[in-house]
Amino acid sequence: MLNSYVLLTILGCSIVTWLPRIIPFALTKKIAFPKPLLNFLSYIPICILTALLLQSILIYKEGEFPRIELIEAISCIPTLLVAIRTKDLMKTVIVGVVTIALLRLIF
């Protein structure tokens, strides 16, 4: 009884998580979007990555001025250089992870 309940719960959660990610791709395949909308949408990944980056670099507490995490900020330099030079997300992520790991090992 408990095993089937847990299995159904996991299956239900999987479906609920999967559907909102897949349905938009399926629906938008047959729609031709106007060029200005496509240009606008092309900036969304940059905005999301910037928000995630700033969230990991800046530490903020209520009533205090935001502080910069030095190790995370330093690790952005080689990561940004690789991103600009290669324009390859996988290489950029690998350089970022390795750089932060090395800096945390050193400091």
XYZ file of C-alpha atoms in Angstrom:
107
model
C 0.000 0.000 0.000
C 2.660 2.500 1.022
C 4.966 1.507 -1.819
C 2.307 2.048 -4.490
C 1.343 5.375 -2.871
C 4.953 6.595 -2.958
C 5.383 5.367 -6.529
C 2.198 7.127 -7.674
C 3.252 10.297 -5.887
C 6.652 10.284 -7.606
C 5.017 9.559 -10.957
C 2.481 12.356 -10.461
C 5.173 14.835 -9.457
C 7.230 13.833 -12.483
C 4.330 14.440 -14.841
C 3.480 17.790 -13.256
C 7.114 18.881 -13.534
C 7.558 17.571 -17.063
C 4.392 18.935 -18.683
C 5.052 22.695 -18.282
C 8.498 22.201 -19.822
C 7.421 20.132 -22.814
C 4.022 21.590 -23.760
C 5.406 25.022 -24.800
C 7.898 23.358 -27.174
C 5.172 21.245 -28.721
C 2.770 24.163 -29.110
C 5.274 26.672 -30.484
C 6.790 24.396 -33.137
C 3.996 25.168 -35.588
C 3.723 28.883 -34.832
C 5.776 31.476 -36.722
C 6.666 34.255 -34.297
C 7.327 37.828 -35.440
C 11.010 38.779 -35.670
C 10.820 41.464 -32.906
C 9.427 38.874 -30.479
C 12.164 36.385 -31.374
C 14.799 39.090 -30.863
C 13.318 39.872 -27.451
C 13.164 36.218 -26.453
C 16.810 35.716 -27.419
C 17.817 37.892 -24.426
C 15.988 35.788 -21.848
C 18.804 33.240 -21.255
C 21.278 36.097 -20.748
C 18.950 37.715 -18.213
C 18.462 34.468 -16.320
C 22.182 33.688 -16.225
C 22.950 37.235 -15.073
C 20.404 36.980 -12.273
C 21.866 33.641 -11.148
C 25.395 35.037 -11.322
C 24.584 38.109 -9.255
C 22.715 35.985 -6.732
C 25.829 33.872 -6.176
C 28.241 36.826 -6.032
C 26.241 39.249 -3.898
C 25.333 38.348 -0.347
C 22.555 40.489 1.017
C 20.937 40.649 4.412
C 18.041 42.791 5.444
C 19.165 46.193 6.656
C 22.717 45.785 5.331
C 24.513 46.851 2.178
C 25.147 43.876 -0.151
C 28.590 42.282 0.184
C 30.595 40.724 -2.612
C 31.824 37.169 -2.208
C 35.469 37.542 -3.232
C 36.154 33.948 -4.341
C 33.021 33.818 -6.488
C 33.788 37.215 -8.012
C 37.370 36.214 -8.851
C 36.184 32.963 -10.435
C 34.004 34.980 -12.808
C 37.042 36.456 -14.564
C 38.387 33.300 -16.284
C 34.856 32.019 -16.757
C 33.811 35.205 -18.534
C 36.927 35.130 -20.712
C 36.185 31.550 -21.795
C 32.549 32.436 -22.451
C 33.489 35.393 -24.640
C 36.198 33.527 -26.509
C 34.470 30.172 -27.116
C 30.756 31.015 -26.862
C 30.359 27.426 -25.662
C 28.166 26.941 -22.602
C 29.694 23.587 -21.635
C 33.268 24.905 -21.669
C 32.165 27.971 -19.738
C 30.467 25.903 -17.037
C 33.438 23.554 -16.736
C 35.896 26.448 -16.391
C 33.634 28.083 -13.808
C 33.283 24.938 -11.711
C 36.995 24.105 -11.873
C 37.998 27.689 -11.077
C 35.712 27.945 -8.037
C 36.885 24.517 -6.820
C 40.547 25.497 -7.111
C 39.984 28.833 -5.393
C 38.113 27.189 -2.531
C 40.905 24.627 -2.219
C 43.537 27.384 -2.056
C 41.627 29.720 0.246
